[in-house]
Amino acid sequence: MIKIHPIPAFNDNYIWIIHNQHQAVVVDPGDALPVLRYLDDNNLQLVTILITHHHNDHVGGNAALLEKFSVPVYGPGNESIATLTHRISEGAEIQINELSLSLRVLDTPGHTAGHIVYYGTINENSVLFCGDTLFVCGCGRIFEGTALQMYASLQKLMSLPDTTQVYSTHEYTLGNINFSRTVDPNNTSLENLEIKMKELRHRGIPTLPSSIATEKANNPFLRCDQPEIISSVSNHVDQALSEPVEVFAALRQWKNTF
Ligand SMILES: [Zn+2]
């Protein structure tokens, strides 16, 4: 049985660790210290590091982890990350033999120009490690790409099976739901999700993983072709929008100043 565990880091990051009680893979170790502590406490040996994009809160722990463990570091081929040993992009298949794990790489530019995500099957569930591309009821800020790129990246993730478990790297859920409820006030599914997520946070429990089905039903950034989102965003910008990608661009802009 493989376990997927969130190691909290900084204010609101999660460093996901995938392990079989002996060997472990970490995704986006922005800080080495909590990872080393978790490995030590659980008698785990690090065997692989996976990176989604170059931001320091995702790669900052690589050097210190590599001092202790000489392991492969996979990451986006067209981003400048000094500690990578394997530069990869869409179509790559990563085999992690220690965990009998195979992960497929997808390109999801937008948050950064070379952002990638990892998709595979763990314990018979589809799983997605999506970095800062998709959050519960939100998506990453568009720092380096265009709105069109980010929109296409999110559409690509939406094409994965509905049951896919979504492992994002930040606990942004309650803030995102607050914004989503403003955009989409009559969505009863979203209303119910808010109750559930507030309860989890109240008890100090991470709101992740989400699922593709949950995001399709609640995340306004994935619902830019729905009449209620189109109308709400059009009202906000005081302009009749119709193309989903225009709606998406205006919605992302709205969130930036919310
Ligand atoms: Zn980032």
XYZ file of C-alpha atoms in Angstrom, residues 59 85 98 117 180:
5
model
C 12.493 23.892 -5.470
C 19.107 15.861 -13.228
C 11.278 1.347 -5.856
C 2.228 18.139 -13.884
C -16.151 31.486 -6.071
